[in-house]
Amino acid sequence: MAAALAKDSIVAVIGSGAMGAGIAQVAAASGYQVRLFDTRPDAVAKAIADIGKVYGKLVEKGRMSGDEAAAANARLHRLGDLHEVDGAALVIEAIVENLDVKRMLFADLEKIVADDCILATNTSSISVTAIAAKLRRPERLVGMHFFNPVPLMALVEVISGLATAQDVADTVYATAAAWGKNPVHAKSTPGFIVNRVARPFYAEGLRLLSEQAADPATLDVLMREAGGFRMGPFELMDLIGHDVNFSVTQSVFNAYYGDPRFMPSVLQQEMVNAGFLGRKSGRGFYHYGEDAAKPVAQTMARQSRPETVGISMEPGVKNAVTEPVELRLREAGYTVTHRKPLPGAGHNEAPGFHCTGAAIFLTDGRTATERANANKHPDTVLYDLQFDAAGATRIALARADQCSESAWLATVGLFQATGLEVTQIDDVPGMVVMRTVAMLANEAADAVNQGVCSAEAVDIAMQKGVNYPRGPLAWADTVGIAHIVTVLSNLAATYGEDRYRVSPLLRRKLANGSRFHG
Ligand code: NAI
């Protein structure tokens, strides 16, 4: 395992915009000598002044001593000319996202720096292999992909191109760790880890919206309050900007030669066409500004509490998803009676709750209407996945078209009795959280299957790079890989689209009975 570059080594940062300034701030605070260069000299002056202000704030908050701030400030230097990078041990490029411009910069740098100087690119979408291709020593170029804002986001994807030397990637990994970051190794493939695996988070939201499952505010609240995500997809796309988010999706889709997994959304294209780019334009899926109305998510009115509830379950079978729901029902004062599934009877599927004639199941990727029909039990209601059934504040329910009003309202009352807000969504396959999580896990599994990164790396990346509450593969372990495969298979059957094809690694794990972690 390679060691980090020694403290006091010279780290040159080329490009002093949002990313370059953040990288410089972190490196100088960690004891490294930082040299900043930009073709716009005023950009460097501004970056150094801004970093000084941030250090000042950290001192006020007691997170840095005055001496540490002064020392870190003293380690930041402006380069007037690119030739002054000559003593650097590491050069990190954070200039415009353009292959030719980046290639030109690295070709220039190679003429200046020592042979053992590591060259790193902060590109988020260009092949590291391609950037390195024309270099005299392509093995010393590596991706060092930080996330915005750099000082706050712990993840660094260390990207190896085809020619990158392992010790170069290892040194950059160890150096990022020495800067207090959480690095992960990845192979240079379109979107690397995060920008690839996160695509379904936005795409399934957009598809659910286009299928009229619910409005954006309702879908967002479900992803937050049931799914445990910090933001829902629509508020997050509004924050990122639809032009930026759409262009990342397009670039990954094109890079994978039109794989339907990554198909961009017509709905989002229209947002871009309209100039509804999100917060920055004052309008996206939401309206911004002082007089903008606050969006209201769908929440069911209070219903009376049903008397009893039971569960059909094979004796001795444990189920990680139904168990916390059952516990919550017990805490609400119910004696949940267990009974064996009755073959051929109305609700013969197990595990399933039953209450006032309603059969209530966790979504398995089929609609409630389809399950009601298959089970010959019209009064069927489905519930969506929750991140943490014990702590969640909301749950989504979907009602079969055939379901009676009394069975539906009894189910709503049952979940409300456990202290949950209940949101009704239209009867779409896979519901909201389950469908998104299944697709995130599928993409994460494919990334691992294709050798892009390890299972540990993908889960760290999604938690540290985009703040997911749990890694997608750990989530698949929790729900049960068998259930995730069922959800995806049912989605694939319903839509007839290759988009929902099950990752071979999920199938393999299912067949050999193993998990991703532990
Ligand atoms: P930015 O536009 O804020 O800053 C880029 C800076 O590079 C500008 O100050 C510009 O004057 C300077 N520059 C342009 N060409 C140059 C050259 N040939 N030599 C020296 N300086 C040059 O851009 P930002 O957002 O900081 O992004 C920089 C890089 O980081 C891009 O490759 C981007 O894809 C990548 N990145 C951006 C993220 C983000 O969220 N903004 C996240 C992760 C990576």
Coordinates of C-alpha atoms and ligand atoms in Angstrom, one line a residue:
M1 CA 0.0 0.0 0.0
A2 CA 1.5 3.3 -1.1
A3 CA 2.0 6.1 1.4
A4 CA 0.5 9.6 1.1
L5 CA 2.7 12.3 -0.3
A6 CA 4.7 13.8 2.5
K7 CA 3.2 16.8 4.3
D8 CA 4.8 20.0 3.0
S9 CA 4.9 18.5 -0.5
I10 CA 4.0 21.0 -3.2
V11 CA 0.5 20.5 -4.6
A12 CA -0.3 22.6 -7.6
V13 CA -4.0 23.3 -8.4
I14 CA -4.7 24.4 -12.0
G15 CA -8.0 26.3 -12.3
S16 CA -9.2 28.3 -9.3
G17 CA -12.9 28.2 -9.8
A18 CA -15.4 26.5 -7.5
M19 CA -13.6 23.2 -7.4
G20 CA -10.0 24.3 -7.6
A21 CA -10.5 26.7 -4.7
G22 CA -12.1 24.0 -2.6
I23 CA -9.3 21.6 -3.3
A24 CA -6.7 24.2 -2.5
Q25 CA -8.5 25.0 0.8
V26 CA -8.5 21.4 1.9
A27 CA -4.9 20.7 0.8
A28 CA -3.5 23.8 2.5
A29 CA -5.4 23.1 5.7
S30 CA -3.9 19.6 5.8
G31 CA -0.4 20.9 5.8
Y32 CA 0.5 20.8 2.1
Q33 CA 2.1 23.6 0.2
V34 CA -0.4 24.8 -2.4
R35 CA 0.3 26.6 -5.6
L36 CA -2.7 28.0 -7.5
F37 CA -2.8 28.8 -11.2
D38 CA -5.5 30.1 -13.4
T39 CA -5.5 31.7 -16.9
R40 CA -7.5 34.5 -15.2
P41 CA -5.1 35.9 -12.5
D42 CA -8.1 37.6 -10.7
A43 CA -9.6 34.1 -10.2
V44 CA -6.6 33.1 -8.2
A45 CA -6.6 36.3 -6.1
K46 CA -10.3 35.8 -5.4
A47 CA -9.9 32.1 -4.5
I48 CA -7.1 32.9 -2.0
A49 CA -9.1 35.7 -0.5
D50 CA -12.2 33.5 -0.2
I51 CA -10.3 30.7 1.3
G52 CA -8.8 33.1 3.9
K53 CA -12.4 34.1 4.8
V54 CA -13.5 30.5 5.2
Y55 CA -10.5 29.8 7.5
G56 CA -11.5 32.9 9.5
K57 CA -15.0 31.5 10.0
L58 CA -13.6 28.1 11.0
V59 CA -11.6 29.9 13.7
E60 CA -14.7 31.7 14.9
K61 CA -16.5 28.3 15.2
G62 CA -13.6 26.8 17.1
R63 CA -12.9 24.3 14.3
M64 CA -9.4 25.6 13.7
S65 CA -7.0 27.6 15.9
G66 CA -5.8 31.1 14.8
D67 CA -2.3 29.7 14.4
E68 CA -3.5 26.9 12.2
A69 CA -5.5 29.3 10.0
A70 CA -2.5 31.6 9.7
A71 CA -0.2 28.7 8.8
A72 CA -2.7 27.3 6.2
N73 CA -3.0 30.8 4.7
A74 CA 0.7 31.0 4.4
R75 CA 0.8 27.8 2.5
L76 CA -1.3 29.2 -0.3
H77 CA 0.6 30.8 -3.2
R78 CA -0.4 32.2 -6.5
L79 CA 1.6 31.2 -9.6
G80 CA 2.1 33.9 -12.1
D81 CA 3.2 31.5 -14.8
L82 CA 2.5 27.8 -15.4
H83 CA 6.3 27.2 -15.5
E84 CA 6.4 27.8 -11.8
V85 CA 4.8 24.4 -11.1
D86 CA 8.2 22.7 -11.6
G87 CA 8.7 21.6 -7.9
A88 CA 5.2 20.1 -7.5
A89 CA 4.8 16.5 -6.4
L90 CA 1.1 16.5 -7.4
V91 CA -0.7 18.7 -9.9
I92 CA -4.5 18.6 -9.8
E93 CA -6.3 20.0 -12.8
A94 CA -9.7 21.6 -12.3
I95 CA -10.1 23.7 -15.5
V96 CA -12.9 23.6 -18.1
E97 CA -14.6 20.3 -18.9
N98 CA -13.1 19.9 -22.4
L99 CA -10.9 17.0 -23.5
D100 CA -8.7 19.0 -25.9
V101 CA -8.1 21.8 -23.5
K102 CA -7.2 19.3 -20.7
R103 CA -4.9 17.3 -23.0
M104 CA -3.1 20.5 -24.0
L105 CA -2.7 21.5 -20.4
F106 CA -1.2 18.1 -19.4
A107 CA 1.1 18.1 -22.4
D108 CA 2.4 21.5 -21.3
L109 CA 2.7 20.3 -17.7
E110 CA 4.7 17.2 -18.7
K111 CA 7.4 19.4 -20.1
I112 CA 7.7 21.3 -16.9
V113 CA 7.3 18.9 -13.9
A114 CA 9.7 16.2 -12.7
D115 CA 9.3 12.6 -13.9
D116 CA 7.9 11.4 -10.6
C117 CA 5.3 14.2 -10.3
I118 CA 1.7 12.8 -10.3
L119 CA -0.8 14.4 -12.6
A120 CA -4.4 14.3 -11.5
T121 CA -7.6 15.4 -13.2
N122 CA -10.8 16.4 -11.5
T123 CA -12.9 15.7 -14.6
S124 CA -16.4 14.4 -13.8
S125 CA -17.3 13.1 -17.2
I126 CA -14.3 12.7 -19.5
S127 CA -12.4 9.4 -19.9
V128 CA -9.2 9.5 -17.8
T129 CA -7.7 7.1 -20.3
A130 CA -8.4 9.6 -23.1
I131 CA -6.9 12.5 -21.2
A132 CA -3.7 10.5 -20.6
A133 CA -3.5 9.0 -24.1
K134 CA -1.2 11.5 -25.7
L135 CA 1.2 11.9 -22.7
R136 CA 4.8 10.8 -22.8
R137 CA 4.1 9.0 -19.4
P138 CA 0.4 8.2 -19.3
E139 CA 0.9 5.9 -16.3
R140 CA 1.3 8.9 -14.0
L141 CA -2.1 10.4 -14.8
V142 CA -5.0 9.6 -12.5
G143 CA -8.5 10.9 -11.9
M144 CA -9.0 12.7 -8.5
H145 CA -12.7 13.4 -8.6
F146 CA -13.9 15.6 -5.8
F147 CA -17.5 16.5 -5.1
N148 CA -19.0 20.0 -4.7
P149 CA -18.6 21.7 -2.3
V150 CA -15.2 20.1 -1.8
P151 CA -14.6 21.1 1.9
L152 CA -17.9 19.5 2.9
M153 CA -18.2 16.4 0.7
A154 CA -15.9 13.6 1.9
L155 CA -15.9 11.5 -1.2
V156 CA -13.0 11.4 -3.7
E157 CA -13.2 9.0 -6.6
V158 CA -9.7 7.9 -7.5
I159 CA -10.0 7.0 -11.1
S160 CA -7.6 4.7 -12.9
G161 CA -7.4 4.9 -16.7
L162 CA -6.2 2.0 -18.7
A163 CA -2.6 3.2 -18.5
T164 CA -2.6 4.5 -14.9
A165 CA 0.0 2.8 -12.6
Q166 CA -1.4 1.2 -9.5
D167 CA 1.1 2.9 -7.2
V168 CA 0.1 6.3 -8.6
A169 CA -3.6 5.6 -7.8
D170 CA -2.6 4.3 -4.4
T171 CA -0.6 7.4 -3.6
V172 CA -3.4 9.7 -4.6
Y173 CA -5.8 7.5 -2.5
A174 CA -3.6 7.7 0.5
T175 CA -3.1 11.5 0.0
A176 CA -6.8 12.1 -0.2
A177 CA -7.2 10.1 3.0
A178 CA -4.5 12.3 4.6
W179 CA -6.6 15.3 3.7
G180 CA -9.5 13.9 5.7
K181 CA -11.4 12.6 2.6
N182 CA -13.0 9.3 2.0
P183 CA -11.4 8.0 -1.2
V184 CA -12.6 5.0 -3.2
H185 CA -10.9 3.4 -6.2
A186 CA -12.8 3.2 -9.5
K187 CA -12.0 2.4 -13.1
S188 CA -12.4 5.0 -15.8
T189 CA -15.9 4.3 -17.2
P190 CA -18.7 6.7 -18.1
G191 CA -20.0 8.5 -15.0
F192 CA -17.4 6.7 -12.8
I193 CA -19.3 5.5 -9.7
V194 CA -21.6 8.3 -8.4
N195 CA -22.7 9.9 -11.7
R196 CA -23.6 6.5 -13.0
V197 CA -25.2 4.8 -10.0
A198 CA -27.2 7.9 -9.2
R199 CA -29.0 8.1 -12.6
P200 CA -32.0 6.0 -11.5
F201 CA -32.6 8.4 -8.5
Y202 CA -33.6 11.1 -11.0
A203 CA -34.8 8.9 -13.8
E204 CA -37.3 6.8 -11.8
G205 CA -38.7 10.0 -10.2
L206 CA -39.2 11.5 -13.7
R207 CA -40.8 8.3 -14.9
L208 CA -43.1 8.2 -11.9
L209 CA -44.1 11.7 -12.6
S210 CA -44.7 11.1 -16.3
E211 CA -46.9 8.1 -15.4
Q212 CA -48.8 10.4 -13.0
A213 CA -48.0 8.4 -9.9
A214 CA -48.1 11.6 -7.9
D215 CA -47.0 15.3 -8.2
P216 CA -43.4 16.3 -7.5
A217 CA -44.0 17.5 -4.0
T218 CA -45.6 14.2 -3.1
L219 CA -42.8 12.1 -4.7
D220 CA -40.2 14.3 -2.9
V221 CA -41.8 14.0 0.5
L222 CA -42.0 10.2 0.1
M223 CA -38.3 10.0 -0.8
R224 CA -37.4 12.1 2.3
E225 CA -39.8 11.0 5.0
A226 CA -40.3 7.3 3.9
G227 CA -37.0 6.7 2.0
G228 CA -34.7 8.6 4.4
F229 CA -33.0 10.6 1.6
R230 CA -32.0 14.1 2.4
M231 CA -33.7 15.5 -0.7
G232 CA -36.3 14.2 -3.1
P233 CA -35.4 13.9 -6.8
F234 CA -37.3 17.0 -8.0
E235 CA -36.0 19.4 -5.4
L236 CA -32.5 18.1 -6.0
M237 CA -32.8 18.4 -9.8
D238 CA -34.1 22.0 -9.2
L239 CA -31.0 22.7 -7.1
I240 CA -28.5 21.1 -9.5
G241 CA -30.1 22.8 -12.5
H242 CA -32.0 20.8 -15.2
D243 CA -29.6 21.8 -17.9
V244 CA -26.7 20.3 -15.9
N245 CA -28.6 17.2 -14.7
F246 CA -30.0 16.5 -18.2
S247 CA -26.6 16.9 -19.8
V248 CA -25.0 14.4 -17.3
T249 CA -27.7 11.9 -18.1
Q250 CA -27.3 12.5 -21.8
S251 CA -23.5 12.1 -21.6
V252 CA -23.8 8.8 -19.7
F253 CA -26.6 7.5 -22.1
N254 CA -24.5 8.4 -25.1
A255 CA -21.3 7.0 -23.6
Y256 CA -23.1 3.6 -23.1
Y257 CA -24.3 3.7 -26.7
G258 CA -27.9 4.3 -25.9
D259 CA -28.4 1.7 -23.2
P260 CA -32.0 2.1 -22.1
R261 CA -30.9 2.0 -18.4
F262 CA -29.8 5.5 -18.8
M263 CA -32.4 6.9 -21.2
P264 CA -32.9 10.6 -20.6
S265 CA -36.4 11.9 -19.8
V266 CA -38.6 13.7 -22.4
L267 CA -40.1 15.5 -19.4
Q268 CA -36.8 16.9 -18.3
Q269 CA -35.9 17.8 -21.9
E270 CA -39.0 19.9 -21.9
M271 CA -38.0 21.6 -18.7
V272 CA -34.7 22.6 -20.4
N273 CA -36.5 23.7 -23.5
A274 CA -38.7 25.9 -21.5
G275 CA -35.8 27.4 -19.6
F276 CA -37.3 26.1 -16.3
L277 CA -33.8 25.2 -15.0
G278 CA -34.6 25.2 -11.3
R279 CA -33.7 27.5 -8.5
K280 CA -31.2 29.5 -10.6
S281 CA -33.9 30.5 -13.1
G282 CA -36.7 31.0 -10.5
R283 CA -38.7 28.0 -11.8
G284 CA -38.2 24.3 -12.2
F285 CA -40.6 21.7 -10.9
Y286 CA -41.2 24.3 -8.2
H287 CA -41.6 28.0 -8.2
Y288 CA -39.0 30.1 -6.3
G289 CA -39.2 33.6 -5.1
E290 CA -40.9 35.4 -2.3
D291 CA -44.5 35.0 -3.4
A292 CA -44.1 31.4 -4.6
A293 CA -46.7 29.2 -3.1
K294 CA -45.4 26.4 -0.9
P295 CA -46.1 23.0 -2.6
V296 CA -48.3 20.7 -0.6
A297 CA -47.8 16.9 -0.7
Q298 CA -50.7 14.6 -0.7
T299 CA -51.6 13.3 2.8
M300 CA -54.6 11.2 3.6
A301 CA -57.2 12.6 6.1
R302 CA -57.5 10.9 9.4
Q303 CA -59.4 7.6 9.3
S304 CA -60.8 5.6 12.2
R305 CA -58.6 3.0 13.8
P306 CA -59.5 -0.6 12.7
E307 CA -60.0 -3.1 15.6
T308 CA -57.7 -5.9 14.5
V309 CA -54.9 -6.9 12.2
G310 CA -53.3 -10.2 11.4
I311 CA -50.5 -11.4 9.3
S312 CA -50.3 -14.5 7.0
M313 CA -46.8 -15.9 7.2
E314 CA -45.1 -19.3 7.0
P315 CA -44.2 -20.2 10.6
G316 CA -40.6 -19.6 11.5
V317 CA -39.9 -17.4 8.5
K318 CA -38.2 -14.1 9.2
N319 CA -38.8 -11.1 7.0
A320 CA -36.7 -8.0 7.5
V321 CA -39.3 -5.7 6.0
T322 CA -42.5 -6.9 7.5
E323 CA -41.0 -7.4 11.0
P324 CA -40.5 -3.7 11.8
V325 CA -44.0 -2.9 10.4
E326 CA -45.4 -5.6 12.7
L327 CA -43.4 -4.2 15.6
R328 CA -44.8 -0.8 15.0
L329 CA -48.3 -2.2 15.0
R330 CA -47.7 -3.9 18.3
E331 CA -46.4 -0.6 19.7
A332 CA -49.7 0.9 18.6
G333 CA -51.5 -1.6 20.8
Y334 CA -52.4 -4.3 18.2
T335 CA -52.1 -8.0 18.9
V336 CA -51.0 -9.1 15.5
T337 CA -52.3 -12.6 15.0
H338 CA -50.2 -14.9 12.9
R339 CA -51.7 -17.4 10.6
K340 CA -50.4 -19.8 8.0
P341 CA -51.1 -18.7 4.4
L342 CA -54.3 -20.3 3.2
P343 CA -53.7 -22.0 -0.2
G344 CA -56.2 -20.9 -2.7
A345 CA -57.9 -18.5 -0.3
G346 CA -58.3 -14.8 -1.0
H347 CA -55.0 -13.6 0.4
N348 CA -52.8 -16.6 -0.1
E349 CA -49.7 -14.5 -0.7
A350 CA -47.3 -14.3 2.2
P351 CA -46.2 -12.4 4.1
G352 CA -49.2 -10.1 4.0
F353 CA -51.2 -8.2 6.6
H354 CA -55.0 -8.5 6.7
C355 CA -57.3 -6.0 8.2
T356 CA -61.1 -5.6 7.7
G357 CA -61.0 -7.6 4.5
A358 CA -58.0 -5.8 3.1
A359 CA -55.0 -7.8 2.0
I360 CA -51.9 -5.6 2.5
F361 CA -48.6 -6.4 0.9
L362 CA -45.2 -4.8 0.4
T363 CA -44.8 -3.9 -3.3
D364 CA -43.1 -6.5 -5.3
G365 CA -43.0 -4.6 -8.6
R366 CA -46.5 -5.5 -9.7
T367 CA -49.4 -3.2 -9.3
A368 CA -52.0 -3.7 -6.6
T369 CA -54.6 -4.1 -9.4
E370 CA -52.5 -7.0 -10.9
R371 CA -52.1 -8.7 -7.5
A372 CA -55.8 -8.3 -6.7
N373 CA -56.6 -10.0 -9.9
A374 CA -53.9 -12.7 -9.5
N375 CA -55.1 -13.5 -6.0
K376 CA -58.8 -13.1 -6.8
H377 CA -59.0 -10.8 -3.9
P378 CA -60.2 -7.3 -5.0
D379 CA -59.5 -5.6 -1.6
T380 CA -55.8 -5.4 -2.1
V381 CA -53.6 -2.5 -0.9
L382 CA -49.8 -2.2 -1.3
Y383 CA -47.3 -0.3 0.8
D384 CA -44.0 1.1 -0.2
L385 CA -40.5 0.4 1.2
Q386 CA -39.3 2.6 4.0
F387 CA -35.7 3.3 4.9
D388 CA -36.3 2.6 8.6
A389 CA -39.8 1.4 9.4
A390 CA -39.3 2.0 13.1
G391 CA -38.3 5.7 12.6
A392 CA -40.0 6.7 9.4
T393 CA -42.8 9.3 9.6
R394 CA -44.6 8.6 6.4
I395 CA -45.6 5.7 4.1
A396 CA -47.0 5.4 0.6
L397 CA -50.0 3.2 -0.1
A398 CA -51.5 2.2 -3.5
R399 CA -54.9 0.8 -3.9
A400 CA -56.1 -1.8 -6.4
D401 CA -58.7 -0.4 -8.9
Q402 CA -61.0 -3.2 -7.6
C403 CA -60.5 -2.3 -3.9
S404 CA -63.6 -1.3 -1.9
E405 CA -63.6 2.1 -0.2
S406 CA -64.1 0.5 3.2
A407 CA -61.0 -1.8 2.9
W408 CA -58.9 1.0 1.6
L409 CA -59.9 3.4 4.4
A410 CA -59.4 0.7 7.0
T411 CA -55.8 0.2 5.7
V412 CA -55.1 3.9 5.8
G413 CA -56.5 4.0 9.4
L414 CA -54.3 1.1 10.3
F415 CA -51.0 2.8 9.2
Q416 CA -52.1 6.1 10.7
A417 CA -52.7 4.3 14.0
T418 CA -49.0 3.5 14.1
G419 CA -48.2 7.2 14.0
L420 CA -47.5 7.4 10.2
E421 CA -48.7 10.0 7.8
V422 CA -50.2 8.1 4.8
T423 CA -49.8 9.3 1.3
Q424 CA -51.8 7.7 -1.5
I425 CA -50.0 7.3 -4.9
D426 CA -51.6 6.0 -8.0
D427 CA -51.2 2.3 -8.6
V428 CA -47.9 2.2 -10.4
P429 CA -45.6 -0.8 -10.5
G430 CA -42.9 -0.8 -7.8
M431 CA -44.2 2.3 -6.1
V432 CA -41.7 5.1 -5.3
V433 CA -39.0 4.2 -2.8
M434 CA -38.9 0.5 -3.7
R435 CA -38.6 1.1 -7.4
T436 CA -35.9 3.7 -6.9
V437 CA -33.9 1.6 -4.4
A438 CA -34.2 -1.5 -6.6
M439 CA -32.8 0.4 -9.6
L440 CA -30.0 2.0 -7.6
A441 CA -29.0 -1.5 -6.3
N442 CA -29.2 -2.9 -9.8
E443 CA -26.9 -0.2 -11.2
A444 CA -24.5 -0.5 -8.2
A445 CA -24.4 -4.3 -8.7
D446 CA -23.7 -3.9 -12.4
A447 CA -20.8 -1.4 -11.6
V448 CA -19.3 -4.1 -9.3
N449 CA -20.0 -6.9 -11.8
Q450 CA -18.2 -4.9 -14.5
G451 CA -15.1 -4.3 -12.2
V452 CA -15.7 -0.5 -12.0
C453 CA -15.3 -0.7 -8.2
S454 CA -15.9 -3.0 -5.2
A455 CA -19.2 -3.4 -3.3
E456 CA -17.7 -1.5 -0.4
A457 CA -16.6 1.4 -2.7
V458 CA -20.0 1.8 -4.4
D459 CA -21.8 2.0 -1.0
I460 CA -19.2 4.5 0.4
A461 CA -19.4 6.5 -2.8
M462 CA -23.2 6.9 -2.7
Q463 CA -23.2 7.8 1.0
K464 CA -20.3 10.2 0.9
G465 CA -20.7 11.7 -2.6
V466 CA -24.5 12.2 -2.7
N467 CA -25.5 11.6 1.0
Y468 CA -27.7 8.5 0.5
P469 CA -28.9 7.2 3.9
R470 CA -27.6 3.7 3.1
G471 CA -25.4 2.3 0.3
P472 CA -27.6 0.7 -2.4
L473 CA -26.0 -2.8 -2.0
A474 CA -26.4 -2.7 1.8
W475 CA -30.0 -1.8 1.1
A476 CA -30.4 -4.8 -1.2
D477 CA -29.0 -6.9 1.6
T478 CA -31.5 -5.4 4.1
V479 CA -34.6 -5.8 1.8
G480 CA -33.3 -9.2 0.6
I481 CA -31.7 -9.8 -2.7
A482 CA -34.5 -12.1 -3.7
H483 CA -37.1 -9.4 -3.2
I484 CA -35.0 -6.9 -5.2
V485 CA -34.7 -9.4 -8.1
T486 CA -38.5 -10.0 -7.9
V487 CA -39.2 -6.3 -8.1
L488 CA -36.9 -5.7 -11.0
S489 CA -38.2 -8.8 -12.9
N490 CA -41.8 -7.6 -12.4
L491 CA -40.9 -4.1 -13.6
A492 CA -39.1 -5.7 -16.6
A493 CA -42.2 -7.8 -17.4
T494 CA -44.6 -4.9 -17.0
Y495 CA -42.7 -2.4 -19.1
G496 CA -41.1 -4.9 -21.5
E497 CA -38.0 -2.6 -21.4
D498 CA -34.4 -3.7 -21.2
R499 CA -34.0 -0.8 -18.7
Y500 CA -35.2 -3.1 -15.9
R501 CA -33.1 -6.1 -16.8
V502 CA -31.7 -7.7 -13.7
S503 CA -27.9 -7.4 -13.1
P504 CA -26.2 -10.8 -13.4
L505 CA -24.5 -10.2 -10.1
L506 CA -27.8 -9.9 -8.3
R507 CA -28.9 -13.2 -9.9
R508 CA -25.6 -14.8 -8.9
K509 CA -25.9 -13.6 -5.3
L510 CA -29.5 -14.9 -5.2
A511 CA -28.4 -18.3 -6.6
N512 CA -25.5 -18.8 -4.2
G513 CA -27.3 -17.4 -1.2
S514 CA -24.7 -14.7 -0.4
R515 CA -25.0 -11.1 0.5
F516 CA -22.9 -8.1 -0.6
H517 CA -21.7 -7.3 2.9
G518 CA -21.1 -9.7 5.8
Ligands
NAI1 P1 -15.2 26.8 -12.9 O1 -15.7 27.4 -14.2 O2 -15.8 27.4 -11.6 O3 -13.6 27.0 -12.8 C1 -12.7 26.7 -13.8 C2 -11.5 27.6 -13.8 O4 -10.5 27.2 -14.7 C3 -11.8 29.1 -14.2 O5 -11.4 30.0 -13.2 C4 -11.1 29.3 -15.5 O6 -10.6 30.6 -15.6 C5 -9.9 28.3 -15.3 N1 -9.4 27.8 -16.6 C6 -10.0 27.5 -17.7 N2 -9.1 27.0 -18.6 C7 -7.9 27.1 -18.0 C8 -6.6 26.7 -18.5 N3 -6.4 26.2 -19.7 N4 -5.6 26.8 -17.6 C9 -5.8 27.3 -16.4 N5 -7.0 27.7 -15.9 C10 -8.0 27.6 -16.7 O7 -15.4 25.2 -13.0 P2 -15.5 24.2 -11.8 O8 -16.9 24.0 -11.4 O9 -14.6 24.6 -10.7 O10 -15.0 22.9 -12.5 C11 -13.7 22.6 -12.8 C12 -13.5 21.2 -13.2 O11 -14.0 20.3 -12.2 C13 -14.3 20.7 -14.5 O12 -13.5 19.8 -15.1 C14 -15.5 20.1 -13.9 O13 -16.1 19.1 -14.7 C15 -15.0 19.4 -12.6 N6 -15.9 19.2 -11.6 C16 -16.9 20.1 -11.3 C17 -17.8 19.8 -10.3 C18 -18.8 20.8 -9.9 O14 -19.8 20.5 -9.3 N7 -18.7 22.1 -10.3 C19 -17.8 18.6 -9.5 C20 -16.7 17.7 -9.9 C21 -15.8 18.0 -10.9

